[in-house]
Coordinates of C-alpha atoms in Angstrom, one line a residue:
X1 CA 62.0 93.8 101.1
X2 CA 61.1 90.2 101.1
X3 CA 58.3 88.6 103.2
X4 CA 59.8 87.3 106.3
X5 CA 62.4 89.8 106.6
X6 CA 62.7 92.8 109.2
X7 CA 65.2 95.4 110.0
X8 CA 66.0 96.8 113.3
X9 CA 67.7 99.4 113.6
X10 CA 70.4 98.9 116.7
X11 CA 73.0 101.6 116.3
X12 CA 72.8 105.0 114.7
X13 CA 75.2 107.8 114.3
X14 CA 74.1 110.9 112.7
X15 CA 76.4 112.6 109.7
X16 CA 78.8 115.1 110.8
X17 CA 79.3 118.3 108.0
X18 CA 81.9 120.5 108.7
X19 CA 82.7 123.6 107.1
X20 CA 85.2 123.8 104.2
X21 CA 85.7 127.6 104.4
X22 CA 85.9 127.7 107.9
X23 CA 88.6 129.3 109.7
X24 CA 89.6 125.8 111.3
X25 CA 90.0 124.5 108.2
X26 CA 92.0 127.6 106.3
X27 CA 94.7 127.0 109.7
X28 CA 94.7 123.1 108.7
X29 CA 95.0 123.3 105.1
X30 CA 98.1 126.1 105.6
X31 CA 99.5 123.4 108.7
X32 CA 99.9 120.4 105.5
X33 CA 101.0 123.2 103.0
X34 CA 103.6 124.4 105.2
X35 CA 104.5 120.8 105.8
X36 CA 104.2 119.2 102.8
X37 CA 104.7 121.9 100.3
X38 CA 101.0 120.7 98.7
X39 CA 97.8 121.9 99.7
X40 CA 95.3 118.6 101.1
X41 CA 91.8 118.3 99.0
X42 CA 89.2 118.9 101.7
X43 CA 86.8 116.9 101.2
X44 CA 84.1 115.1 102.6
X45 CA 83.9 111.2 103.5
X46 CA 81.2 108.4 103.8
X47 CA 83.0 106.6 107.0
X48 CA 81.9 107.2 110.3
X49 CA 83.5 109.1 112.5
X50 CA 83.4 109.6 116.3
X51 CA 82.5 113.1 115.8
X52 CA 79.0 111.6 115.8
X53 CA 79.3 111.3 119.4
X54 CA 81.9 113.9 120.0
X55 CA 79.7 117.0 118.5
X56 CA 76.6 116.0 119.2
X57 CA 74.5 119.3 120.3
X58 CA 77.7 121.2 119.8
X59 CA 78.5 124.0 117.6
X60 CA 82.1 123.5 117.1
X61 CA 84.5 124.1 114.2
X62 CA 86.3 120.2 113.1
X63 CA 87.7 118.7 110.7
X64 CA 89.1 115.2 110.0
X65 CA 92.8 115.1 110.1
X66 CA 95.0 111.7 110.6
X67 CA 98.2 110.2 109.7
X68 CA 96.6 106.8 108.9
X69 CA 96.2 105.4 105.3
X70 CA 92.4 105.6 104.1
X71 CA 90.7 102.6 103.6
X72 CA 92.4 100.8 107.0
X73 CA 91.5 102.5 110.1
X74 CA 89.7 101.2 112.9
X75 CA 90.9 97.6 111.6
X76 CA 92.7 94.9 114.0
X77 CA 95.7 95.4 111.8
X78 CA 96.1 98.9 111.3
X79 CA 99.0 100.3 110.7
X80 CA 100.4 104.3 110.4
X81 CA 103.9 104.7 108.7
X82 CA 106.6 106.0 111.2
X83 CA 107.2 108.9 108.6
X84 CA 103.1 109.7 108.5
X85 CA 103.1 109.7 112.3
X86 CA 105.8 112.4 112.7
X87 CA 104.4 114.8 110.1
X88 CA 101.1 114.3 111.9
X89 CA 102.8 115.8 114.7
X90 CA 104.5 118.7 113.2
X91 CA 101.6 119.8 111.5
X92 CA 99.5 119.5 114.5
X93 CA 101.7 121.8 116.5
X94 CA 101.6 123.9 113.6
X95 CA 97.7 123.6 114.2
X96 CA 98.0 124.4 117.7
X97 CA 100.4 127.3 117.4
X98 CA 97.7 129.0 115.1
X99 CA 94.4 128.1 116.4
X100 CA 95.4 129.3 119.6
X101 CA 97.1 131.8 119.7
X102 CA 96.5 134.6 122.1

């Protein structure tokens, strides 16, 4: 670092890791499948995620799973096709329906 110059740290959010052979994840992949007819690449990501907040001390199955367009979100001028949107929907009652189920 050059003389003169100090960092101060004023926000941190820890990683999140969630489980890709999870049960939470095998009912969200099937959801798309169903949905789409293609199964999603789970994956991780390097963006932050509220998560870092959300789970914090927790021991909780999650995933990430949007209708937005990588690359955009969080962004004054975000925007989520109309068609994204409604498959988000479906495949999150799909989600529901599953997960909890008696």
């Amino acid at each position: 670092m050059p003389a003169g110059v100090t960092l101060k740290i004023m926000d941190f959010k820890p990683a999140v890791k969630g489980d890709p052979y999870s049960e939470i994840t095998r009912v969200c992949t099937a959801a798309c499948h169903a949905e789409t007819g293609r199964r999603p690449e789970v994956r991780g990501v390097s963006y932050y995620s509220d998560g870092a907040i959300l789970l914090d001390g927790l021991d909780v199955p999650f995933i990430i799973l949007g209708p937005g367009l990588l690359g955009i979100s969080g962004q004054i001028d975000e925007v989520i096709p109309s068609d994204n949107l409604h498959r988000a929907m479906r495949i999150y009652a799909r989600i529901a329906r599953e997960w909890l189920r008696p």
